[in-house]
Coordinates of C-alpha atoms in Angstrom, one line a residue:
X1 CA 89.2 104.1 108.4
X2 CA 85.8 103.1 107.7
X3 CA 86.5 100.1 105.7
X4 CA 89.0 99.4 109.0
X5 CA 86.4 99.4 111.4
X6 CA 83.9 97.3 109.2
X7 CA 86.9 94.6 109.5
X8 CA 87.4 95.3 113.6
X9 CA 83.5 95.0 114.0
X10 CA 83.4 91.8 112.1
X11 CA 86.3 90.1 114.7
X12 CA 84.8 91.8 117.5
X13 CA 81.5 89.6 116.7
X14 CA 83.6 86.4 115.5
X15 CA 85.2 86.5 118.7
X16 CA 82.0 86.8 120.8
X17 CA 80.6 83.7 119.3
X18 CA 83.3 82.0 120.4
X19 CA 82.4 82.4 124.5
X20 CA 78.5 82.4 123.6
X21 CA 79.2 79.1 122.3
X22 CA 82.0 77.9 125.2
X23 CA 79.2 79.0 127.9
X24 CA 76.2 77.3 126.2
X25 CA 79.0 74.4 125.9
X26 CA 79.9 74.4 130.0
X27 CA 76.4 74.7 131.3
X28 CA 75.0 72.1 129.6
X29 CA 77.9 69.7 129.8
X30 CA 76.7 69.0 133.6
X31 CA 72.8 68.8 132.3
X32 CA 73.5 66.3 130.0
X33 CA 75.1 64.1 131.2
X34 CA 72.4 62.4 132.0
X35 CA 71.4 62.1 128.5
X36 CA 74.8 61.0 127.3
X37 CA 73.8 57.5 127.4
X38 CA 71.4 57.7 124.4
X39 CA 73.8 57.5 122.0
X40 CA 75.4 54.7 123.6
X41 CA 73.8 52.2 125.0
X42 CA 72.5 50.3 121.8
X43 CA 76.6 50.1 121.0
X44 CA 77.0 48.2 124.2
X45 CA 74.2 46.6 123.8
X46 CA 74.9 45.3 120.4
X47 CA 78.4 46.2 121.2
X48 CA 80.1 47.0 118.2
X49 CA 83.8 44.5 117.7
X50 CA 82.9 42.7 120.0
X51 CA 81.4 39.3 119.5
X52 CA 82.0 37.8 122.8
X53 CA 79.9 39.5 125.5
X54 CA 82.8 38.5 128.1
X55 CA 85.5 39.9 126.2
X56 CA 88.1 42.1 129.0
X57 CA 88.3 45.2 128.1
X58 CA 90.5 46.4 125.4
X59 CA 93.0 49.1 124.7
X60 CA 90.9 52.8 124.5
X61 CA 91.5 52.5 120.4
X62 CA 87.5 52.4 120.2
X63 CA 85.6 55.3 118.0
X64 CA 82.1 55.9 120.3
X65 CA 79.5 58.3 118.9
X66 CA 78.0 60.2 121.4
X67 CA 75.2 62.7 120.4
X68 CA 75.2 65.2 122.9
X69 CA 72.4 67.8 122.8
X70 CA 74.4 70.6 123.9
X71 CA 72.4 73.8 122.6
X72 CA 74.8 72.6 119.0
X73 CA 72.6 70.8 116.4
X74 CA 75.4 68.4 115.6
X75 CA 76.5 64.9 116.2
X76 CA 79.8 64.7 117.6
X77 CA 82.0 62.0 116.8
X78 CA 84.5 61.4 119.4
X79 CA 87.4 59.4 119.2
X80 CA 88.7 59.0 122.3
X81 CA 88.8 56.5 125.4
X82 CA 85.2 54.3 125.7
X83 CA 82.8 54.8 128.6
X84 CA 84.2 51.3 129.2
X85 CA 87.6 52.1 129.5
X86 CA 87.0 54.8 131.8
X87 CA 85.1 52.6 134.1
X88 CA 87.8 50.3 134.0
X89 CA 90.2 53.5 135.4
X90 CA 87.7 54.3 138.1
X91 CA 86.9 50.8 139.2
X92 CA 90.3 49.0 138.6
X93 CA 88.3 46.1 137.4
X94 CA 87.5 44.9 134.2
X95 CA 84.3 43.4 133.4
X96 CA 81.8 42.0 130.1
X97 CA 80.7 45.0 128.4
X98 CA 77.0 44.4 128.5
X99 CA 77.2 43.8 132.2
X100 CA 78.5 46.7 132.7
X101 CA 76.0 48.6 130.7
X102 CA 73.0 47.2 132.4
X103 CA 74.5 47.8 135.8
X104 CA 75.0 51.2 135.5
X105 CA 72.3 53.2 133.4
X106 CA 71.4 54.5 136.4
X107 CA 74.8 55.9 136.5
X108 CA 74.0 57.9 133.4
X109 CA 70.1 58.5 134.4
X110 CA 71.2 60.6 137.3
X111 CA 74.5 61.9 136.6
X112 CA 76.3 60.8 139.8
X113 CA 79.5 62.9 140.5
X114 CA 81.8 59.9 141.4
X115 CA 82.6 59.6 138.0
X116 CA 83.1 63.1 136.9
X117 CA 86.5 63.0 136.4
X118 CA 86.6 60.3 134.1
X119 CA 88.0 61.0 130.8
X120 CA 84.8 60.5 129.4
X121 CA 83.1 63.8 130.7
X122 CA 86.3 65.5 129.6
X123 CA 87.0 64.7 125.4
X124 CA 84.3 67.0 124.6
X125 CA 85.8 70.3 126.4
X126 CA 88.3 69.0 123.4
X127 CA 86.1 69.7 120.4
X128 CA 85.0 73.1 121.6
X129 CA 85.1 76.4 119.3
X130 CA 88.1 77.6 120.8
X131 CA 89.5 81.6 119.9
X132 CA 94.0 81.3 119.9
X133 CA 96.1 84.0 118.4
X134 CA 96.4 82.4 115.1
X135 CA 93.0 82.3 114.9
X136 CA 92.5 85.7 115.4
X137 CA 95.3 86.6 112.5
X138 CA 93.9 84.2 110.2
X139 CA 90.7 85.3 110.5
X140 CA 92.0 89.2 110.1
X141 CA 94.0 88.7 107.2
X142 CA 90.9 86.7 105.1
X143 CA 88.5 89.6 106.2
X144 CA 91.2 91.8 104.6
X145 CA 91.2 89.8 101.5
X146 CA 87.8 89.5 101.3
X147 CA 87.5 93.4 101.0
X148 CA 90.8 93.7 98.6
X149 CA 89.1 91.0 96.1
X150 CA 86.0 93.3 95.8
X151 CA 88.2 96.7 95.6
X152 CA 90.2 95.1 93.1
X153 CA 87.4 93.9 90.8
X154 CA 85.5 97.4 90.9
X155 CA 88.6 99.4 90.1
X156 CA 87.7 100.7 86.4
X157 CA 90.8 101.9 86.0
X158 CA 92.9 98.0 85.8
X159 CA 92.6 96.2 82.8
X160 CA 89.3 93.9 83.1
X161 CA 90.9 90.2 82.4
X162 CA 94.0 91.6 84.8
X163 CA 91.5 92.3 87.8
X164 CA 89.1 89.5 86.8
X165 CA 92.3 87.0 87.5
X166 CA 93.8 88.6 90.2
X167 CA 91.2 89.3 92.4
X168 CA 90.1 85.8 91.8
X169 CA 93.7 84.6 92.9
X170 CA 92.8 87.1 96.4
X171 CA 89.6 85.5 96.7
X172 CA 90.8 82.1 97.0
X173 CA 93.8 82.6 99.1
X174 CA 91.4 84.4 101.4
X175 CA 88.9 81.6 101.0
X176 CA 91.1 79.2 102.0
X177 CA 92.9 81.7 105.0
X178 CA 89.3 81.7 106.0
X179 CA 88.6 77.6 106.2
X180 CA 91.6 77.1 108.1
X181 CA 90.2 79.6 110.3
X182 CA 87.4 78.0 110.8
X183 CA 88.8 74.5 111.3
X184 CA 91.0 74.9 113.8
X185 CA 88.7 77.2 116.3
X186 CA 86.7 73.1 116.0
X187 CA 83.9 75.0 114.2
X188 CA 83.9 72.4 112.1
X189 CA 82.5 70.0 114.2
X190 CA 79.5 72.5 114.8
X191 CA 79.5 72.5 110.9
X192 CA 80.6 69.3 109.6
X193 CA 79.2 70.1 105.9
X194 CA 81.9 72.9 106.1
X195 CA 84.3 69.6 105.3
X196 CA 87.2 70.1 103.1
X197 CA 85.0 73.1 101.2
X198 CA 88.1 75.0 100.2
X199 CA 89.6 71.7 98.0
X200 CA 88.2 72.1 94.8
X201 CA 90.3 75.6 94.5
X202 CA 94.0 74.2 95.2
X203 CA 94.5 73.4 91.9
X204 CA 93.4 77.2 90.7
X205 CA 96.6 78.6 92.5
X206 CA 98.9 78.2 89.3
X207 CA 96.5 79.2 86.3
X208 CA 95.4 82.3 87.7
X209 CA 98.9 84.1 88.5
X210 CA 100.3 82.6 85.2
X211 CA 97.9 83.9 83.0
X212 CA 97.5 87.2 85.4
X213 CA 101.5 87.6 84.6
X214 CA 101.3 86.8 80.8
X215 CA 98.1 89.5 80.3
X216 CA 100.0 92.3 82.1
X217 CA 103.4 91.6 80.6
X218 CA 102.5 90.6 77.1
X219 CA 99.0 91.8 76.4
X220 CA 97.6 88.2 75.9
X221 CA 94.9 87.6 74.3
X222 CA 92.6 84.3 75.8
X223 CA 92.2 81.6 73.7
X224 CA 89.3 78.7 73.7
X225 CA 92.7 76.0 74.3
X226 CA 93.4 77.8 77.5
X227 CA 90.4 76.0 78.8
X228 CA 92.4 73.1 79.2
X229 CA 94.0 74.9 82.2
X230 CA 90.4 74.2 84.5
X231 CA 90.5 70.3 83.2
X232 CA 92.3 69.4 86.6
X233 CA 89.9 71.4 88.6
X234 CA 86.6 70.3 87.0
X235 CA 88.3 66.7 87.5
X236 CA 88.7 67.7 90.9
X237 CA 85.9 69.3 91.8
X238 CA 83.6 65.6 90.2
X239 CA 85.8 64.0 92.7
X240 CA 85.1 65.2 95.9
X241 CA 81.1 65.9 94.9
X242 CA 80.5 62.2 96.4
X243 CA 82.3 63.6 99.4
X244 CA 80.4 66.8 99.8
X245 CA 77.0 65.1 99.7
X246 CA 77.8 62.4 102.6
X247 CA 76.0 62.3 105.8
X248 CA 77.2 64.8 108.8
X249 CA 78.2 61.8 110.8
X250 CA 80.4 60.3 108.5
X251 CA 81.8 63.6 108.0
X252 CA 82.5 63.7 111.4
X253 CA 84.5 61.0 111.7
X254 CA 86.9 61.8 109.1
X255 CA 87.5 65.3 111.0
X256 CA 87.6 63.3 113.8
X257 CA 91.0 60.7 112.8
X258 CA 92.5 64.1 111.2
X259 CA 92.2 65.5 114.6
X260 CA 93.5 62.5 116.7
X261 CA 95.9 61.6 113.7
X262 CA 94.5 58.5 112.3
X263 CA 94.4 57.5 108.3
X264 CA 90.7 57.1 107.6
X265 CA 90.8 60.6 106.4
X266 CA 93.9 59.9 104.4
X267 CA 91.9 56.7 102.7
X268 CA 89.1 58.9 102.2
X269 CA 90.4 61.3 100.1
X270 CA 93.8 59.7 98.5
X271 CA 95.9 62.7 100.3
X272 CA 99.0 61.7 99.0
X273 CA 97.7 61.8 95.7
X274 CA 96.2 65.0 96.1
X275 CA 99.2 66.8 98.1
X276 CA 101.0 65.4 94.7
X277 CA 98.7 67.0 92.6
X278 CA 99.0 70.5 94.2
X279 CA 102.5 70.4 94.2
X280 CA 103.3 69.6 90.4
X281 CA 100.5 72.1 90.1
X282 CA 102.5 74.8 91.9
X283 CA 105.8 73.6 90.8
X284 CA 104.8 73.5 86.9
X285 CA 103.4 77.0 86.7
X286 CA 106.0 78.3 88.8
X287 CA 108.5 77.3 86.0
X288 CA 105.9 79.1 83.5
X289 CA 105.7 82.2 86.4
X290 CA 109.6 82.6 86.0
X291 CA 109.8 82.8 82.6
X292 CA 107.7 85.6 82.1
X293 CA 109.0 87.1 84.7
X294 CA 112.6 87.1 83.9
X295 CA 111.4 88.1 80.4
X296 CA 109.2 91.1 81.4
X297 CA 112.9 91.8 83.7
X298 CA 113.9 93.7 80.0
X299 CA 111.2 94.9 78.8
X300 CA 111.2 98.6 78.0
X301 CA 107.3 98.9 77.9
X302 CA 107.2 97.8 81.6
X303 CA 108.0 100.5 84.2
X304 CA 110.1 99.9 87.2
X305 CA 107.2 99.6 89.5
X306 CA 105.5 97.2 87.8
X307 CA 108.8 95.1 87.5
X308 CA 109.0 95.2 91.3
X309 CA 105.7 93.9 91.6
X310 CA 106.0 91.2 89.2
X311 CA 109.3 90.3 91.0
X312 CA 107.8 90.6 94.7
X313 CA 104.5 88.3 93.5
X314 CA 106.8 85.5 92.2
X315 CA 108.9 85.3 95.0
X316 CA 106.0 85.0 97.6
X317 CA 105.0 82.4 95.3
X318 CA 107.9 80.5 95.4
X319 CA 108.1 80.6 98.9
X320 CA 104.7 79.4 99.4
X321 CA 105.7 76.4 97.1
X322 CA 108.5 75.6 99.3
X323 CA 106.5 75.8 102.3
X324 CA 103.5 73.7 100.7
X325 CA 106.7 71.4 99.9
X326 CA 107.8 70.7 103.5
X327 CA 103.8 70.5 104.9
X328 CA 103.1 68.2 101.9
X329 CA 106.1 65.6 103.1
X330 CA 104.8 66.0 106.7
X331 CA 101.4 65.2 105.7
X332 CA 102.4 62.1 103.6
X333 CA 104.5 61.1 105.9
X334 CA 101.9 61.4 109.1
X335 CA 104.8 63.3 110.5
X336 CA 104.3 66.2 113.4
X337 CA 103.6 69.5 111.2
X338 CA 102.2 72.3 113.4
X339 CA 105.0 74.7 112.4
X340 CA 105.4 74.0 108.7
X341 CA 101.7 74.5 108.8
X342 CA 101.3 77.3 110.1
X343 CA 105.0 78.6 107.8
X344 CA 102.5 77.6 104.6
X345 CA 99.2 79.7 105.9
X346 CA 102.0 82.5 106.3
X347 CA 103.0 82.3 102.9
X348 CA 99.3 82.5 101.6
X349 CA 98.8 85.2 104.2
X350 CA 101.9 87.6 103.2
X351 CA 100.6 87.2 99.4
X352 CA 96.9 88.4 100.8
X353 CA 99.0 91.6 102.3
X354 CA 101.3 92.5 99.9
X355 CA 98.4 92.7 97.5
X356 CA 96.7 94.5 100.1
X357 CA 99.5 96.9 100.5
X358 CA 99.8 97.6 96.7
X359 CA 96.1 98.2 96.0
X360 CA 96.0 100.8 98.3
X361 CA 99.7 102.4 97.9
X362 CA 100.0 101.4 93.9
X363 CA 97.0 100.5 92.4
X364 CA 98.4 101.1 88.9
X365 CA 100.9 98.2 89.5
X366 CA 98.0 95.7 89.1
X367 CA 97.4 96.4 85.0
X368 CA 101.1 96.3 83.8
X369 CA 101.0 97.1 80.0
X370 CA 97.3 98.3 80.5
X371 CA 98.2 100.6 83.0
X372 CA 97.5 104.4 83.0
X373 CA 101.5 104.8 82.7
X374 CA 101.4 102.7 80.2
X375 CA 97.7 103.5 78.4
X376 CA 99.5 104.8 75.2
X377 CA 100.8 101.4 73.9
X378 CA 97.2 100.4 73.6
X379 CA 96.9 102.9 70.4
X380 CA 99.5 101.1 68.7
X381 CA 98.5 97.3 69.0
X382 CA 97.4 97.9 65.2
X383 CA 100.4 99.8 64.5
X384 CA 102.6 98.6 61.2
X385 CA 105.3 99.8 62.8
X386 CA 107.9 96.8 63.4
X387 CA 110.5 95.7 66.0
X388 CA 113.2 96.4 64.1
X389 CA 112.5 99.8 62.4
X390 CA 111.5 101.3 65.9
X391 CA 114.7 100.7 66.9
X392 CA 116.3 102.0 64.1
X393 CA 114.3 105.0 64.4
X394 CA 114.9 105.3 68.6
X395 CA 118.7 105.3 67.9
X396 CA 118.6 107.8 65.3
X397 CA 116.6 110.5 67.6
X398 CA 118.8 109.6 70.2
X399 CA 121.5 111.3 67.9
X400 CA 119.6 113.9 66.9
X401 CA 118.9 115.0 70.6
X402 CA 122.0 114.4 72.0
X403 CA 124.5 115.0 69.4
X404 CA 122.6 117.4 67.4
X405 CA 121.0 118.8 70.2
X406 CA 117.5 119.8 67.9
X407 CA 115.7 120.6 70.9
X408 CA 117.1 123.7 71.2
X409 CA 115.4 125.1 67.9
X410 CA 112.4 126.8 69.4
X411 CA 110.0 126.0 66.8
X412 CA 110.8 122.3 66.8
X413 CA 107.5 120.0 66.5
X414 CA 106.5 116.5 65.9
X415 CA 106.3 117.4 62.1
X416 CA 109.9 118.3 62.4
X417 CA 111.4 115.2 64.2
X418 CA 109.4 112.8 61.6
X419 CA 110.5 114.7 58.5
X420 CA 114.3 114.5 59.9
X421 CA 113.7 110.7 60.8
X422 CA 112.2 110.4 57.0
X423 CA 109.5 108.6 58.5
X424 CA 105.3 109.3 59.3
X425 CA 104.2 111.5 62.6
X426 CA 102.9 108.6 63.5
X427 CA 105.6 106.8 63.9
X428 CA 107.9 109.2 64.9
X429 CA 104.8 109.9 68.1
X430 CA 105.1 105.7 68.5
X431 CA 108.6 105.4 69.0
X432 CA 109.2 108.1 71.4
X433 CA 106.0 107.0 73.7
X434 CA 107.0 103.3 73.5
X435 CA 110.6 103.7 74.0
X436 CA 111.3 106.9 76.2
X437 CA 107.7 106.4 78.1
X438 CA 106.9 109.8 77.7
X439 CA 105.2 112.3 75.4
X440 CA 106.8 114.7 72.5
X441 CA 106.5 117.5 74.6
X442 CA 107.4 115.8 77.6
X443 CA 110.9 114.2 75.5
X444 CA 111.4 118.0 74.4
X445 CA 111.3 119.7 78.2
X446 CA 113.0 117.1 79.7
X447 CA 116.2 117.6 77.3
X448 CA 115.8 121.3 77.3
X449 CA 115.8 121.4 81.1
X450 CA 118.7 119.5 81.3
X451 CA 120.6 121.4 78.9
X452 CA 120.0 124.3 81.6
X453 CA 120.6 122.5 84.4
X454 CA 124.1 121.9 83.1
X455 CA 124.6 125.4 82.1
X456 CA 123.6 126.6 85.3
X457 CA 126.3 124.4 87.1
X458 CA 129.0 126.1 85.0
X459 CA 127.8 129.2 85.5
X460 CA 129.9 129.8 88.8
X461 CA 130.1 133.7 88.7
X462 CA 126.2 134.0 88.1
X463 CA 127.0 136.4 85.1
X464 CA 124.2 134.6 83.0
X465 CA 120.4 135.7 82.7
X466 CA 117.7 133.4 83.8
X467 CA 116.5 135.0 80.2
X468 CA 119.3 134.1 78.3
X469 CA 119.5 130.4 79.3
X470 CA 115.9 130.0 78.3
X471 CA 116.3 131.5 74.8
X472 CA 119.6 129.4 74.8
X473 CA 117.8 125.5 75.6
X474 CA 114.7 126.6 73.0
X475 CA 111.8 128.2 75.0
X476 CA 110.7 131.5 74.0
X477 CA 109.8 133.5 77.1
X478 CA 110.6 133.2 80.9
X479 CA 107.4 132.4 82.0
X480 CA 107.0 129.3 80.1
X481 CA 110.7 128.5 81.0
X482 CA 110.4 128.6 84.6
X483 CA 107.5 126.8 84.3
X484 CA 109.1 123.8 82.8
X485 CA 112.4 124.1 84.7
X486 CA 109.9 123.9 88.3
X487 CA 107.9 120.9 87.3
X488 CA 110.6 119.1 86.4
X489 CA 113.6 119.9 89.4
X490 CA 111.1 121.6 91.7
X491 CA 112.8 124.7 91.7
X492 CA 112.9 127.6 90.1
X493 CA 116.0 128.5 87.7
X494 CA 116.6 131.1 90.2
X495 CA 116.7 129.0 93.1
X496 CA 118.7 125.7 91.5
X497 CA 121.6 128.7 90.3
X498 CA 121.6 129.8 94.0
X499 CA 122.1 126.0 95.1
X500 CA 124.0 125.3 92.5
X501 CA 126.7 127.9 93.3
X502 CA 126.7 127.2 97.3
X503 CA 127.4 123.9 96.3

């Protein structure tokens, strides 16, 4: 509950930013307008495309930068209709754009109110931090994944490659979760150098789950080759450093055609190319995700849960790939996109809370083959023992328990099993822990208890003694019977005969 309302706290804070900034925004819209002309006049002075002073006004296809001075330390670059145009629409006249200029400074110097409701004075209410429900979610879910990523990577208890790689894989998904956040609540034209900062991790989506699936379903060992696997991202990540380090403004106005749909941003960055290389990416490792995954499908060593988890993680994976799929062809295409968007973000989103989910209901999930279920296997990585003679060996202690039924000697041991399987203790230990995922004793109670179980059910006149039966399935006294018959059916022999017989 704690770690809930650290979460709540943070939102409740994000969320009053957003007016403090909206109110700081409104009541200085009015004050400077006045000062709006600052950033303008030396374009109509030395009027940028325009190289005939008399030139009629054109179309409102014109990019003006207007610093604004609005309590936000930033230069907003909006791409909207000129101050020209909208004089044009007030006056219903055209004119020369330095004319117009001169003539009316004083229009800007005191703010007049006739021309309020030009478009002008309302395309920066458009650029405002803004607070939607989706923004809220967004922002909700990275917070959570923040917090899952560090409760992840503390837990001693998961193997330390598996929890390196997945929280990583959280981290980034939240990361990202988080910039998209921030980008469409328009922070990032209060931040421009917050510009595309999530990038250099799209190609780090694939690597990480593949190699988090192969160390938890085959023990894998890193090797120096599987370096190769960051080459994409390091060439990535040299790419967009020229990016990174340009000016605010320029920054500006590549948010600025994203926002109104234009294709400098598109030219800046190659986004086709890019939207390519995060698909193969995705699609590539996918393959190489499904292949371990449908191998680790029959795999004895694995338990149940942990086969459920590998299958739920690959199949919010490929949904996220078919979702990146349909926002990529939108993208390329400069097609409408606002739903397939938002469909990919909720992909990344449901991964982020699944994980979530499992940390805190199965935390052992997240180690596979290094799990505590599965801790034994670690003592035999050295083993000698092979494939094919543990096999062997399984099949004949499967006769010996259920045809010979040798768990009903009451001094049986481990000594016992190994000498009738003519092998070493050791071995005889490995194969029952590897391929009945359970201990000797464990293997031993488990039979005997089911040996009375089914003697109990035939019982139907309650002539036998709870005694009897126990000396009959190999224990040697009641107390340790009842003991092992409880654990196991969560009754006593007493209380499964009386079931059994109402039944």
């Amino acid at each position: 509950m704690k770690n809930i309302g650290i979460l709540i706290t943070f939102l409740l804070f994000f969320i009053k930013l957003y007016p403090a900034h909206s109110k700081v925004y409104k009541e200085n819209q009015n004050l400077h307008k006045g000062t709006i002309y600052c950033g303008v006049l030396s374009g109509f002075k030395n009027p940028i495309g325009f190289q005939n002073e008399n030139l009629p006004i054109k179309p409102p296809m014109d990019l003006v930068h207007i610093r604004t001075f609005m309590g936000i330390p930033s230069l907003y670059a909006i791409g909207v209709y000129p101050i020209k145009s909208a004089f044009a629409q007030i006056t219903s006249r055209e004119t020369s754009v330095n004319s117009w200029s001169e003539s009316h400074i004083s229009f800007f110097d005191n703010g007049e109110s006739e021309y309020e409701t030009s478009p002008i004075f309302n395309i920066p209410e458009k650029y405002a931090p803004k607070l939607n429900f989706w923004i809220v979610i967004y922002l909700y879910v990275a917070m959570i994944g923040f917090y899952i990523a560090i409760i992840i990577n503390f837990n001693r208890k998961i193997d330390f490659l598996a929890r390196i790689l997945i929280s990583t894989f959280v981290f980034i998904h939240s990361f990202f979760i988080f910039h998209v956040c921030f980008s469409i609540s328009n922070y990032e034209f209060v931040y421009p150098h917050a510009y595309r900062m999530s990038l250099p991790f799209s190609l780090l989506y694939g690597p990480l789950l593949y190699f988090y699936f192969k160390r938890i379903t085959q023990q894998y060992r890193f090797k120096k080759r599987d370096l190769f696997h960051l080459v994409p991202t390091v060439l990535l990540i040299i790419y967009v450093i020229p990016i990174y380090l340009l000016p605010a403004e320029e920054k500006l106005n590549a948010l600025l055609t994203r926002y109104n749909g234009g294709f400098e941003e598109a030219k800046l960055l190659h986004v086709p190319t890019l939207v390519a290389l995060k698909l193969s990416s995705l699609i590539v490792y996918g393959y190489f995700i499904r292949k371990l995954y449908l191998k680790s499908k029959n795999q004895d060593k694995l338990s149940k849960g942990n086969k459920i988890w590998n299958g739920n993680l690959y199949r919010i994976h490929i949904l996220y790939v078919v979702a990146y799929s349909l926002y990529g062809f939108m993208i390329v295409n400069n097609l409408g996109h606002n739903l397939i968007f938002h469909s990919q973000i909720s992909a990344m989103a449901l991964m982020v809370l699944y994980l979530g989910y499992s940390a805190n209901i199965q935390p052992q999930v997240f180690s596979g083959l290094y799990s505590y279920e599965n801790q034994f296997f670690l003592k035999y990585e050295k083993s000698g023992l092979t494939e094919s003679l543990s096999t062997e060996l399984k099949e004949r202690l499967k006769f010996l328990f259920d045809e010979e039924k040798i768990y009903k000697e009451n001094d049986i041991n481990l000594e016992t099993i190994a000498d009738r399987l003519n092998t070493t203790r050791h071995n005889a230990s490995q194969v029952i822990n590897e391929h009945f995922n359970m201990n000797f004793h464990k293997l031993i109670n488990k039979y005997r208890i089911q040996e009375a179980m089914s003697i109990l059910d035939q019982d139907y006149q309650r002539n036998l003694n709870i005694i009897d039966i126990a000396y009959e399935v190999g224990y040697n006294n009641k107390v340790t019977f009842n003991k092992a018959f409880k654990e196991y059916t969560l009754v006593t022999p007493s209380e499964y005969q009386r079931i059994s017989v109402k039944a």
